[in-house]
PDB file of C-alpha atoms in Angstrom:
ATOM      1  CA  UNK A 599      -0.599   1.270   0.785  1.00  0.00           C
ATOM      2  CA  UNK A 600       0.587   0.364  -2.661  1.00  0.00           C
ATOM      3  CA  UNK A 601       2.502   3.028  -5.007  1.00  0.00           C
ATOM      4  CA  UNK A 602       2.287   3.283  -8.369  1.00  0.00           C
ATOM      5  CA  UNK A 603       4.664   5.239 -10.399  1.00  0.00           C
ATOM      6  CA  UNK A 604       3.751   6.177 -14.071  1.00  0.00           C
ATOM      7  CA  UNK A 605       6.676   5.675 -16.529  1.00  0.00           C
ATOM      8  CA  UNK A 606       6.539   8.034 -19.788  1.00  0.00           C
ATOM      9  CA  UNK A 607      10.690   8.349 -20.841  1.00  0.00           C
ATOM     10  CA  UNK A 608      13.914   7.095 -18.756  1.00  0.00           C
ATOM     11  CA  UNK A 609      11.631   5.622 -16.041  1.00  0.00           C
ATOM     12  CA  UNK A 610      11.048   2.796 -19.137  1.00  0.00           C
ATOM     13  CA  UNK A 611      14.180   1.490 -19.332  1.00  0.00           C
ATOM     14  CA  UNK A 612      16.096   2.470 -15.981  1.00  0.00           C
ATOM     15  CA  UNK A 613      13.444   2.995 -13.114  1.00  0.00           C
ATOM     16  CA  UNK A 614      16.302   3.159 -10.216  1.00  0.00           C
ATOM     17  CA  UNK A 615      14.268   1.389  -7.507  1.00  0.00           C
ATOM     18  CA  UNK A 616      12.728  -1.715  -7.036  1.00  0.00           C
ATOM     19  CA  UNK A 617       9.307  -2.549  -9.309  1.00  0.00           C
ATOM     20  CA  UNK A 618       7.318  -5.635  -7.911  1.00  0.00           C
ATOM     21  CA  UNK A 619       4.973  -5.488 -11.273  1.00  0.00           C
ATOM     22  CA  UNK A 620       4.278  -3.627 -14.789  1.00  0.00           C
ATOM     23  CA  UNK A 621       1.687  -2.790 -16.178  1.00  0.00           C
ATOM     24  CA  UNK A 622       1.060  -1.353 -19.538  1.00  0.00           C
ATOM     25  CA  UNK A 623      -1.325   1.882 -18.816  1.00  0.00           C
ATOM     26  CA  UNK A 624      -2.867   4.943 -20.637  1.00  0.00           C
ATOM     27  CA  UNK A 625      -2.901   8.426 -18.900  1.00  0.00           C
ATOM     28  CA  UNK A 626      -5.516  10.756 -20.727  1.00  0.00           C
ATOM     29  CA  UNK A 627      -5.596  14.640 -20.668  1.00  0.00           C
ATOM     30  CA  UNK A 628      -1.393  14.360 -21.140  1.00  0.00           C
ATOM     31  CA  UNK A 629       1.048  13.984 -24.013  1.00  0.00           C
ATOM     32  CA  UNK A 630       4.256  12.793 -24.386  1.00  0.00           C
ATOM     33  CA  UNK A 631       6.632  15.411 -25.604  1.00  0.00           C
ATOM     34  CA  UNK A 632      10.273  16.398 -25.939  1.00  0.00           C
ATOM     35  CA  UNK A 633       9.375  19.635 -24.268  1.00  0.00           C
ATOM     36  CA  UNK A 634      11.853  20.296 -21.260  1.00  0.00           C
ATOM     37  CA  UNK A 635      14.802  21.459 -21.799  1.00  0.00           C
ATOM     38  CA  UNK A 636      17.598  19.631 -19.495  1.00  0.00           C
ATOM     39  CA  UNK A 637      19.939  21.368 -18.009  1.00  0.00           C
ATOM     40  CA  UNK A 638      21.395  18.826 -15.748  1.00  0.00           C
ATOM     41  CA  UNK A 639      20.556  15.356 -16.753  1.00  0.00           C
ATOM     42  CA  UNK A 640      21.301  15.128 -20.521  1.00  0.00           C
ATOM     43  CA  UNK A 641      22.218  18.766 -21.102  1.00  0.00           C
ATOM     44  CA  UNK A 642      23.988  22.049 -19.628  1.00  0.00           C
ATOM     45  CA  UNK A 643      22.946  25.242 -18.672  1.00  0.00           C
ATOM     46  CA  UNK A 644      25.065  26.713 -21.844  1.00  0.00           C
ATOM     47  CA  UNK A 645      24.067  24.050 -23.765  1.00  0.00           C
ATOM     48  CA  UNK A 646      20.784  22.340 -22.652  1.00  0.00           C
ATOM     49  CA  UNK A 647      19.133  19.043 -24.473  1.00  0.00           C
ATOM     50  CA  UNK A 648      15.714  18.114 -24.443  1.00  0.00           C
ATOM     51  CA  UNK A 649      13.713  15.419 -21.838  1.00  0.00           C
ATOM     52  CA  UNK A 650      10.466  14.018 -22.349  1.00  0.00           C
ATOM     53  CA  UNK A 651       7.937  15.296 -19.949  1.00  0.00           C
ATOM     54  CA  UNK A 652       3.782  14.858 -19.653  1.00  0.00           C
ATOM     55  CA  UNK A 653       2.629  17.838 -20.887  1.00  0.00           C
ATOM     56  CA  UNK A 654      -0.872  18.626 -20.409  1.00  0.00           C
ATOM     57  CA  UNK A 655      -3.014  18.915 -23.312  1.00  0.00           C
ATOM     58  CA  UNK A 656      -7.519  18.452 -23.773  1.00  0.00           C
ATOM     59  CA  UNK A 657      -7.957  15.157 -25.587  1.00  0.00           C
ATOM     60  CA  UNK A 658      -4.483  13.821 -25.650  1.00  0.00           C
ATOM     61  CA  UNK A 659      -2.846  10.417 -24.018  1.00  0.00           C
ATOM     62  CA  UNK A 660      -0.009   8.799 -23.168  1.00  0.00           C
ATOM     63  CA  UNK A 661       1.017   5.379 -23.314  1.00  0.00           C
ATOM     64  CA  UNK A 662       3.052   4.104 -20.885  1.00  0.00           C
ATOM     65  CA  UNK A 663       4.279   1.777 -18.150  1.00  0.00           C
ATOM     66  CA  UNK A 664       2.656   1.568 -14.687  1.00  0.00           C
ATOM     67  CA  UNK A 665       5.190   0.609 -12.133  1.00  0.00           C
ATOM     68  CA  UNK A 666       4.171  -0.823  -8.955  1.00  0.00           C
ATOM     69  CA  UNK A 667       6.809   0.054  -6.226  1.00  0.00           C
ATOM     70  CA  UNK A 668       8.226  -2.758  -4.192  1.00  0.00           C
ATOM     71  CA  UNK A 669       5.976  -3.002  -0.651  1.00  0.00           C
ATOM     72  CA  UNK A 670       8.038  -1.549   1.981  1.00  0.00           C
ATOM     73  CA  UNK A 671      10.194   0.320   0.023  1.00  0.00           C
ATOM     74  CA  UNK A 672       7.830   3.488  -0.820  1.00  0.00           C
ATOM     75  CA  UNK A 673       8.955   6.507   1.204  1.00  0.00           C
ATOM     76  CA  UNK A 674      12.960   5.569  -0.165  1.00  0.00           C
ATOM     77  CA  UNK A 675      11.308   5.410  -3.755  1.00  0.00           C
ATOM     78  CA  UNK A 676       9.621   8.653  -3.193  1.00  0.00           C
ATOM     79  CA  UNK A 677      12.636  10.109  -2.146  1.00  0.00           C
ATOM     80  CA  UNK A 678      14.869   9.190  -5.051  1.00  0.00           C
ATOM     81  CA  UNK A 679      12.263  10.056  -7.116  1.00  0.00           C
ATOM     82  CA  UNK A 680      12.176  13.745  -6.085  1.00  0.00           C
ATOM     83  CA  UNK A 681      15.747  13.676  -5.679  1.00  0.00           C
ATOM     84  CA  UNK A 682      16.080  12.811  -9.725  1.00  0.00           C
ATOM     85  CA  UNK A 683      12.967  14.713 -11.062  1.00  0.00           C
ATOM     86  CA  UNK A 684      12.630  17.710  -9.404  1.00  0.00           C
ATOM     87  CA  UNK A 685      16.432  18.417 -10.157  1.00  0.00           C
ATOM     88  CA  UNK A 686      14.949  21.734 -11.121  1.00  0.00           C
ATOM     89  CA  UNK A 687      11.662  22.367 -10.430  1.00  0.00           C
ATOM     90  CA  UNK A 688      10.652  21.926 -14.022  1.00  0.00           C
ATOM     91  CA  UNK A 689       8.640  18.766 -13.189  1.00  0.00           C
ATOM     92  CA  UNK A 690       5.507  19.179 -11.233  1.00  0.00           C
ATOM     93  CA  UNK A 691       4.766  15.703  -8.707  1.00  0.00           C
ATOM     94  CA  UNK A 692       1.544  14.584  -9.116  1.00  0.00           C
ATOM     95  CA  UNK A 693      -0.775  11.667  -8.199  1.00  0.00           C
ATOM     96  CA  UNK A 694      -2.803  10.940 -11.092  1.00  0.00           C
ATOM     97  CA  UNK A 695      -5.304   8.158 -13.200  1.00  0.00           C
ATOM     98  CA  UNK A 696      -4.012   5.437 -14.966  1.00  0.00           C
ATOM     99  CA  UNK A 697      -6.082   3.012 -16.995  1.00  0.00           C
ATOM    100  CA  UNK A 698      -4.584  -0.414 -17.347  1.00  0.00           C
ATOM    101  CA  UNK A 699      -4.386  -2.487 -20.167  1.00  0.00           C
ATOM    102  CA  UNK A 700      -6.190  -4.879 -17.383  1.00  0.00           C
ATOM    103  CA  UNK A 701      -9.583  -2.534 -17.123  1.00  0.00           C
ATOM    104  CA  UNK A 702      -8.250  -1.449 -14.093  1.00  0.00           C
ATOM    105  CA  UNK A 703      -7.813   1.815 -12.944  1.00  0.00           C
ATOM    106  CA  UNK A 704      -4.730   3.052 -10.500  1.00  0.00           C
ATOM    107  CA  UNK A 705      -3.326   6.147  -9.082  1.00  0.00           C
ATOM    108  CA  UNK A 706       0.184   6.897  -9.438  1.00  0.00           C
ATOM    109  CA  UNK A 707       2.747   9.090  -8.876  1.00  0.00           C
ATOM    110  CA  UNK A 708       3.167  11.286 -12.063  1.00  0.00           C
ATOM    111  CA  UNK A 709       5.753  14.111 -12.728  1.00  0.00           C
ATOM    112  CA  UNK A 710       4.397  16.515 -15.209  1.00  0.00           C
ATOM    113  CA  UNK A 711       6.179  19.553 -16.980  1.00  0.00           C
ATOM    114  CA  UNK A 712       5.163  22.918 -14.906  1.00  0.00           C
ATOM    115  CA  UNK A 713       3.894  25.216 -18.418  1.00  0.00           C
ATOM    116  CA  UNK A 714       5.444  28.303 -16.281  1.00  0.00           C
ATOM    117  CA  UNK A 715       9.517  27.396 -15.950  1.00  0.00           C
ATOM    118  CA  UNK A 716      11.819  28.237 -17.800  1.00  0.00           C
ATOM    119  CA  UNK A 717      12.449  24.984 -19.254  1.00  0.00           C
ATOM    120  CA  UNK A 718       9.334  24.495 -20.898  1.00  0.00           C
ATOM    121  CA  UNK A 719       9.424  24.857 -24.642  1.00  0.00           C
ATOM    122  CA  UNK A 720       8.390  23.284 -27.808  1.00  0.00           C
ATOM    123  CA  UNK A 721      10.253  22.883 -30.813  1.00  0.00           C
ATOM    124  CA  UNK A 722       9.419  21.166 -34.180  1.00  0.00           C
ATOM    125  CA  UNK A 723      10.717  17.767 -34.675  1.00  0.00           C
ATOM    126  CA  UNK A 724      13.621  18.521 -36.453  1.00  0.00           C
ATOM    127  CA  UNK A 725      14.691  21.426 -34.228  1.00  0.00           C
ATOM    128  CA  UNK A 726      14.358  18.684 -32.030  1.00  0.00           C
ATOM    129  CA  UNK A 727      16.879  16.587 -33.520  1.00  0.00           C
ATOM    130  CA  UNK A 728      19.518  19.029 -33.752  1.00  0.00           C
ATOM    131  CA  UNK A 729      19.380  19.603 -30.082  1.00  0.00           C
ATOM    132  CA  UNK A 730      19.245  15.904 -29.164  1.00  0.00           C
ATOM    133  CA  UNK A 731      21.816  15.049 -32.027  1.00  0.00           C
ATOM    134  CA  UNK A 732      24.668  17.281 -30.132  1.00  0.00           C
ATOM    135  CA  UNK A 733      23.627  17.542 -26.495  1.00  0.00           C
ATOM    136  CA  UNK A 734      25.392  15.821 -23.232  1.00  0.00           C
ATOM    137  CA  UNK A 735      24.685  16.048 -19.761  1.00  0.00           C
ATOM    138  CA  UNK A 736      26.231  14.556 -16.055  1.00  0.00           C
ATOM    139  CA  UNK A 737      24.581  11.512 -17.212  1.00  0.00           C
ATOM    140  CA  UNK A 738      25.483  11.173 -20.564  1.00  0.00           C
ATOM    141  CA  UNK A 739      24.400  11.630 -24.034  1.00  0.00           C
ATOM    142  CA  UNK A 740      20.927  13.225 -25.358  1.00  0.00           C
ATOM    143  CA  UNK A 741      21.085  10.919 -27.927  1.00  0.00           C
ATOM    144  CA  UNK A 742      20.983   7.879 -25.616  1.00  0.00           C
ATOM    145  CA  UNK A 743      18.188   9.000 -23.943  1.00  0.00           C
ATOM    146  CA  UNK A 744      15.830   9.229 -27.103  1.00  0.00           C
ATOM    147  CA  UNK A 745      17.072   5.883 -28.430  1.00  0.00           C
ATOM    148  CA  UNK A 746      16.443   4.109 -25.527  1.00  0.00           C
ATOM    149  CA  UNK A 747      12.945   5.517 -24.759  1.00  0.00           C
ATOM    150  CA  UNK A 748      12.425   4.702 -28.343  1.00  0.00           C
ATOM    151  CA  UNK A 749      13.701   1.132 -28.047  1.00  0.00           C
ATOM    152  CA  UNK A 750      11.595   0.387 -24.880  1.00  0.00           C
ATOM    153  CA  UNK A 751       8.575   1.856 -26.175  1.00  0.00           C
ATOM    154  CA  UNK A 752       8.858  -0.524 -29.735  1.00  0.00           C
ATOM    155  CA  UNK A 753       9.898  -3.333 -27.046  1.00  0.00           C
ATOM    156  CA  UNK A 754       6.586  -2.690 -25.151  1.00  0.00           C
ATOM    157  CA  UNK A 755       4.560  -2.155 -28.236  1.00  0.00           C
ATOM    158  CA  UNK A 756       3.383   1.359 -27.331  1.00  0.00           C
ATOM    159  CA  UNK A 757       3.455   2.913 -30.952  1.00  0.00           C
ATOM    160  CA  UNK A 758       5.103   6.762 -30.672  1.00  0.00           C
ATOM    161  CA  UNK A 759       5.309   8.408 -34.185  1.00  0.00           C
ATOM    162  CA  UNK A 760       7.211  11.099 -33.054  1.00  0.00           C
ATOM    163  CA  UNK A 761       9.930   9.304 -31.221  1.00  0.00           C
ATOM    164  CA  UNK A 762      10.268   6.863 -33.831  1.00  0.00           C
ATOM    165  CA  UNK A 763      10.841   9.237 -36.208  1.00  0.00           C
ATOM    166  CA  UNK A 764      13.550  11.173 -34.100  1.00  0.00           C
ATOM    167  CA  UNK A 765      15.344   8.338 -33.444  1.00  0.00           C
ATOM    168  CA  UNK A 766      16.102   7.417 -36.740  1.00  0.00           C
ATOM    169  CA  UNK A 767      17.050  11.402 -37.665  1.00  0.00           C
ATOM    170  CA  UNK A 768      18.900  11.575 -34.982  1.00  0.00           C
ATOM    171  CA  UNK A 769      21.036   8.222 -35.926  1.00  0.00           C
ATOM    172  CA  UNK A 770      21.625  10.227 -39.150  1.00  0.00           C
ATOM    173  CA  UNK A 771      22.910  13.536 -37.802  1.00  0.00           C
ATOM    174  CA  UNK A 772      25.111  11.330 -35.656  1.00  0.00           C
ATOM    175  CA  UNK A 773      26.735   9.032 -38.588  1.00  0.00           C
TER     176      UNK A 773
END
């Protein structure tokens, strides 16, 4: 059966398994948001930085990429997959709707931010930026995180506001 993965932040620009096509895909009902605060990844538990996650909100949607998983390979994705997202149970796995830029409509494999940890949180944008501006985590910088996500999303041309406009506050905390 084929596996779709739905790509929101990092899983843009460094999926860590094997894609046999992208597609360009909307998933309604969830927004993108700098609302998880990492612990592991691109923060500490002393000092955590902020991931993107999907968080769930009535009339909102996110642009992203739909990533069809390399036939055969699918139970070793899935595995990886939980192995990096569910780090700490702040991500919620689920399979979910995807409209393609094709017309088509697929079901992939989604992780969401669980409203009820600990990590969930928002912040205004530029509290945002302070965080993301100083934090590091086992693999690497905040900072690199947001600037790539930005990159590959203006690479795409997915339009994000938001992450446009932390990118380039961020750059000037940082210089």
């Amino acid at each position: 059966m084929t596996m779709w993965v739905f790509g929101y932040g990092s899983l843009l620009w460094n999926p860590g398994f094997e894609v046999e096509e992208t597609q360009i895909g909307v998933m309604h009902g969830f927004a993108r948001s700098f609302c998880m605060r990492s612990i592991h990844h691109r923060g500490t538990p002393e000092h955590p930085g902020l991931v993107l996650a999907l968080d769930e909100q009535k009339g909102a949607s996110c642009e992203g990429v739909a990533l069809r998983v390399k036939a055969g390979t699918e139970a070793e994705t899935l595995a990886y997959l939980r192995e990096r997202e569910l780090i700490s149970s702040a991500y919620l796995e689920k399979k979910l709707a995807v409209h393609l830029n094709t017309g088509d409509e697929i079901e992939a494999v989604t992780y969401v931010i669980d409203p009820d940890h600990a990590q969930y949180g928002h912040l205004d944008l530029e509290e945002q930026a302070q965080v993301i501006a100083h934090a590091v985590g086992d693999r690497g910088p905040n900072t690199e995180y947001l600037h790539n996500t930005a990159a590959h999303l203006v690479e795409l041309g997915i339009e994000d506001a938001d992450l446009n406009w932390l990118s380039k506050r961020v750059e000037s905390l940082c210089s």
